[in-house]
Coordinates of C-alpha atoms in Angstrom, one line a residue:
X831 CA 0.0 0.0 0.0
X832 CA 0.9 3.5 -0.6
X833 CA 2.2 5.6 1.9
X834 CA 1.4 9.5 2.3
X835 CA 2.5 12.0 4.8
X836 CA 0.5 15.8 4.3
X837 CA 1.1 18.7 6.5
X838 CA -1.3 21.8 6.8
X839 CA -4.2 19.1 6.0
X840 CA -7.2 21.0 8.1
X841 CA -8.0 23.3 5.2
X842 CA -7.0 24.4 1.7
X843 CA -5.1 22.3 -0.7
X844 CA -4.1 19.8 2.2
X845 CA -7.5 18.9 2.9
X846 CA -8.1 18.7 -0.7
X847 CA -5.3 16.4 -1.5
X848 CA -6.2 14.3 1.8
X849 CA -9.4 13.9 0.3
X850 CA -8.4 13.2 -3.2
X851 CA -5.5 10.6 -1.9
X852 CA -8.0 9.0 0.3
X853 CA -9.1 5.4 -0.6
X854 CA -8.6 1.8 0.6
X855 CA -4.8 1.3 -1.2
X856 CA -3.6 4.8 0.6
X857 CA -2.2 5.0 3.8
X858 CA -2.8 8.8 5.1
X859 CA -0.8 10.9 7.9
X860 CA -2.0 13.9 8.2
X861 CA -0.5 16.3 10.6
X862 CA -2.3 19.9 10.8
X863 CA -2.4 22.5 14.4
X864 CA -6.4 21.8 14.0
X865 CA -5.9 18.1 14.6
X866 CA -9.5 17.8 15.6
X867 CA -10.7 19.4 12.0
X868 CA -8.7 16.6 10.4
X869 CA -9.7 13.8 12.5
X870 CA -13.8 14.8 12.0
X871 CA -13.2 14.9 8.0
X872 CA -11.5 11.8 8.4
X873 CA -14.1 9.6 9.4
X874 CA -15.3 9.6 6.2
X875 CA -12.5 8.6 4.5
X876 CA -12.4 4.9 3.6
X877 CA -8.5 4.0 3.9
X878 CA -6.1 4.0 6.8
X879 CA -5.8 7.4 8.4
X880 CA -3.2 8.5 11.1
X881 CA -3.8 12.0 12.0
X882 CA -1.6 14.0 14.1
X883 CA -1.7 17.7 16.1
X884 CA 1.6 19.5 15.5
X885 CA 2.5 23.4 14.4
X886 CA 4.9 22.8 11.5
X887 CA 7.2 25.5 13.1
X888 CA 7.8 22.9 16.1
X889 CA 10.9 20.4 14.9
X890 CA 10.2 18.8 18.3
X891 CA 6.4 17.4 17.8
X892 CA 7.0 17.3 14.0
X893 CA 9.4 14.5 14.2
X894 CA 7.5 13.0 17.0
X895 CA 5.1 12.6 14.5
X896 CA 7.3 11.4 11.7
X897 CA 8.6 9.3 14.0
X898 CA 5.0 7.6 15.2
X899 CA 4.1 7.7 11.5
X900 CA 7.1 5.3 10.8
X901 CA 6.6 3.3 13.5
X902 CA 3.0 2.6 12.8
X903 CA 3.1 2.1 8.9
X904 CA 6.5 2.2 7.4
X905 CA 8.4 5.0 5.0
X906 CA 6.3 6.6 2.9
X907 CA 6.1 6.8 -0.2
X908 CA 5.1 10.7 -0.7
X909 CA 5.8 13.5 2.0
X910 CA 4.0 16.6 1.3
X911 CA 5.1 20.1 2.9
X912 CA 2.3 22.2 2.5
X913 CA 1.2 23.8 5.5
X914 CA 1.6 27.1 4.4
X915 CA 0.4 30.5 6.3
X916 CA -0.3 34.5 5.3
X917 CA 0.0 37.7 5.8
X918 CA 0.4 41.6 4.8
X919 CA 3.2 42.7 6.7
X920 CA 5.0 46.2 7.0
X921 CA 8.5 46.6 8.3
X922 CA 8.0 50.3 9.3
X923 CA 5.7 48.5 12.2
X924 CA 7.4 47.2 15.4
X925 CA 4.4 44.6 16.0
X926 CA 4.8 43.0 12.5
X927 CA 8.1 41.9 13.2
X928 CA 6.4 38.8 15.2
X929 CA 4.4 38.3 12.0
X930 CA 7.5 38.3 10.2
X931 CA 9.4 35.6 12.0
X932 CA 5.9 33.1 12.1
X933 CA 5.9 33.1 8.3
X934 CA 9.2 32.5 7.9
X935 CA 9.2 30.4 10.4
X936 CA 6.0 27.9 9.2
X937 CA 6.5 28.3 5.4
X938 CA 10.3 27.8 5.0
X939 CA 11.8 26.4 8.5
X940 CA 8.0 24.2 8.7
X941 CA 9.5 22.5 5.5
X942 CA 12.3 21.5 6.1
X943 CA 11.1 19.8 10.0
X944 CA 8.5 18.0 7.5
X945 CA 11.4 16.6 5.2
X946 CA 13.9 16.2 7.7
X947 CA 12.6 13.1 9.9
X948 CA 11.6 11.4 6.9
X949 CA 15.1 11.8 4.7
X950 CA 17.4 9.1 6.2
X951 CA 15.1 6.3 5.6
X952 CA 13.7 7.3 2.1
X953 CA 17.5 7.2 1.0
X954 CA 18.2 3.9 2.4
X955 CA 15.4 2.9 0.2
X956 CA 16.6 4.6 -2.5
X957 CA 13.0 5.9 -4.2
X958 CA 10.2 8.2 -3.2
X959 CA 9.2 12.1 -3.7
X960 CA 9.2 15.2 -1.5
X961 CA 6.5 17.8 -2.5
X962 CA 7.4 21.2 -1.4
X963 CA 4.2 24.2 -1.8
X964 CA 5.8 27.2 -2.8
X965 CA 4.2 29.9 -4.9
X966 CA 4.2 32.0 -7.7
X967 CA 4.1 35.0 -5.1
X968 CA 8.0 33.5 -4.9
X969 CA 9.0 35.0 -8.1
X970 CA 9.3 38.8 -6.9
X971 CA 8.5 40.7 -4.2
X972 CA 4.9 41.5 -3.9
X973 CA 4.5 44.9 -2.2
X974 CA 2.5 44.6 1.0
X975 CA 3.6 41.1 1.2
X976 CA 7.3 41.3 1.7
X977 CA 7.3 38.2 4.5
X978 CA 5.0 35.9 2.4
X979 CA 7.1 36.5 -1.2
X980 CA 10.6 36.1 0.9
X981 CA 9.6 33.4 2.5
X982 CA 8.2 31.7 -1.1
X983 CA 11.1 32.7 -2.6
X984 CA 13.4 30.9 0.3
X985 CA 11.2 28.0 -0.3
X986 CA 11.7 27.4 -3.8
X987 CA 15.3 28.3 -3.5
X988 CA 15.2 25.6 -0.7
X989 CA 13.8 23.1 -2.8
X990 CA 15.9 23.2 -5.8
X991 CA 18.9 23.1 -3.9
X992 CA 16.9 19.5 -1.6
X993 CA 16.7 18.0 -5.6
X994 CA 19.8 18.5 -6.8
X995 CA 21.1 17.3 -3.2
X996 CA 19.0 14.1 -3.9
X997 CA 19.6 13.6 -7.2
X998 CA 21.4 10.4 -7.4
X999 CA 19.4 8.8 -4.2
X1000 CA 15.7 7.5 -6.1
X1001 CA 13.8 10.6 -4.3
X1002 CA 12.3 13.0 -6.8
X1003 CA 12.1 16.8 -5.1
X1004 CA 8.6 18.7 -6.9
X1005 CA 8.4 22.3 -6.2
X1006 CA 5.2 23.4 -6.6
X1007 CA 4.5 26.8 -7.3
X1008 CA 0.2 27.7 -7.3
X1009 CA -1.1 31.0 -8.3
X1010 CA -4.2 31.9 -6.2
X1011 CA -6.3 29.2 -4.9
X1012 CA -9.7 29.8 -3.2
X1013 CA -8.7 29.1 0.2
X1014 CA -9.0 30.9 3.8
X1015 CA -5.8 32.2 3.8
X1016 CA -7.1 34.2 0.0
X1017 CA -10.4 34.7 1.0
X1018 CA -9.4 38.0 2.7
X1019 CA -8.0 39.6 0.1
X1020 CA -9.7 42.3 -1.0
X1021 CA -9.1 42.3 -4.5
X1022 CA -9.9 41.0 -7.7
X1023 CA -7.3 37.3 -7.9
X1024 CA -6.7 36.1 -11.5
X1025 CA -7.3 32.8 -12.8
X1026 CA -8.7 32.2 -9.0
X1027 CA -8.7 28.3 -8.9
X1028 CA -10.6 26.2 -6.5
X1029 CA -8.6 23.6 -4.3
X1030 CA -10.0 20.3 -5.7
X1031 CA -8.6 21.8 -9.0
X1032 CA -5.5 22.2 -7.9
X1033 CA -5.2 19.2 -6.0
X1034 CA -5.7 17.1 -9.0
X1035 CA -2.8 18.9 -11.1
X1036 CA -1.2 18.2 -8.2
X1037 CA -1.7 14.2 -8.1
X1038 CA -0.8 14.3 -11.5
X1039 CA 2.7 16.0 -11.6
X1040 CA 3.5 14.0 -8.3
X1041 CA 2.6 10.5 -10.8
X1042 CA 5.2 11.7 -13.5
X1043 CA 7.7 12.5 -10.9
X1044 CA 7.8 16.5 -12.2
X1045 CA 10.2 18.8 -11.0
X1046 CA 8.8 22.0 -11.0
X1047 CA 5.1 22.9 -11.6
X1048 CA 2.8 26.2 -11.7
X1049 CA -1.0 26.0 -12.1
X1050 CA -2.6 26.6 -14.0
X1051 CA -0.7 27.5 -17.0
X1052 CA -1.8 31.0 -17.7
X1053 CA 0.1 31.8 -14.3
X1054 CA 3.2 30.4 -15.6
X1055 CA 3.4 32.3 -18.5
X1056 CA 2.4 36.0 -16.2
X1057 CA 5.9 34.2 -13.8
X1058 CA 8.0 33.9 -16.4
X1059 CA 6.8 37.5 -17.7
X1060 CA 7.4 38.9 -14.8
X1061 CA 10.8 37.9 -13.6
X1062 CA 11.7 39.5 -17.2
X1063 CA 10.4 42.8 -16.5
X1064 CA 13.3 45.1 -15.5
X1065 CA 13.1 46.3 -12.3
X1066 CA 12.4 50.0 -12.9
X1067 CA 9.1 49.0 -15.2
X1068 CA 8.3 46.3 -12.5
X1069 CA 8.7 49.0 -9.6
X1070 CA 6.0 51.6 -11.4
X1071 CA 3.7 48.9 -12.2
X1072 CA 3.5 47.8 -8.8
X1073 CA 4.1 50.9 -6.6
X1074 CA 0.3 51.2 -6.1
X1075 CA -1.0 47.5 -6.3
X1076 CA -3.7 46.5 -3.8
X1077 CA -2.1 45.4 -0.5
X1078 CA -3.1 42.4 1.5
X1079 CA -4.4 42.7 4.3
X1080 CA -2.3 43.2 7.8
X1081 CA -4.0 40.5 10.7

């Protein structure tokens, strides 16, 4: 049977891909902070499930539960880092600072506690893939969201540097880069999203660049094209463009 390990699984894309994975030849971990959200949704679910209560930005009780995963059902097959949070943030702001450090902490350090537990004993196999979420928000800094883009942009900087690490060991490294996906963590923003796509959507691309062992992937495709554009654009035409874009929201 197949083994799965997917963080930030209470909501969002995690829950989505928890839901879409879920069957009777799939054996699920799901760690998420809202443990109890997870464990409700997955009574439903007809495989295996092991679900586990853990903030991502904890090495301590991420491991414990890499460690329990392990010990329960074997190495698994996929680990998914996608437990993922955000923010507008403003360094002129003393109280932001904290807000600062949690998404750095959760969306870059929170990846490599998931990876890290499971990495001896996927290379003494010698197969298996680790799924990093990024996102397109990675590519340059978004105005208003300086902590979210650095901390995307550490991620997939993170993650290439993981695959070429553990190129020649069987485990494939996906960076996964979404545009905007219809999400609590998007539905506060207060302006218009383009090419807005719904998890389930997103989770399905997902499953399928995972299957062809993929490297990198942006959904859907018409963000692709607006990254690549946009990491062309010279910085002075970039910095006019964007000087007065609408800001996420600060929490």
């Amino acid at each position: 049977m197949k083994k799965i390990f997917i963080t930030g699984a209470s909501s969002g894309l995690g829950a989505a891909l928890a839901m879409e994975f879920a069957n009777e030849t799939i054996i699920l971990g799901l760690l998420s902070r809202r443990v109890e959200v997870v464990q409700q949704v997955s009574k439903e679910f007809t495989g295996q499930v092991y679900c586990y209560g853990a903030d991502v930005g904890d090495p301590v009780k991420v491991r414990n539960a890499a460690e329990s995963f392990m010990e329960s059902v074997g190495v698994p097959d996929i680990v998914i880092a996608n437990a993922g949070i955000s923010a507008g943030t403003d360094t002129s702001l003393v109280e932001d600072q904290g807000v600062f450090e949690r998404i750095m902490r959760t969306n870059v350090l929170g990846m490599v506690h998931t990876f890290q537990p499971f990495l001896s004993a996927m290379s003494q196999r010698g197969s298996g893939s680790l799924v990093g979420i990024s996102s397109i928000a990675g590519f340059r800094g978004i105005p208003g969201s300086g902590a979210y883009s650095a901390s995307k942009a550490a991620a997939t900087s993170y993650l290439e540097s993981l695959r070429v690490e553990l190129s020649l060991s069987g485990i494939n490294v996906l960076t996964v880069c979404p545009g905007y996906i219809r999400t609590p963590m998007t539905d506060v923003n207060g302006f218009v999203m383009p090419f807005l796509m719904n998890a389930v959507f997103e989770a399905l691309a997902l499953i399928k660049a995972i299957n062809k062992k993929k490297r990198f992937h942006v959904v859907p495709w018409q963000m692709a094209v607006i990254g690549f554009l946009l990491r062309l654009l010279p910085r002075a035409l970039y910095d006019f463009l964007f000087r007065r874009a609408p800001r996420k929201p600060r929490v």
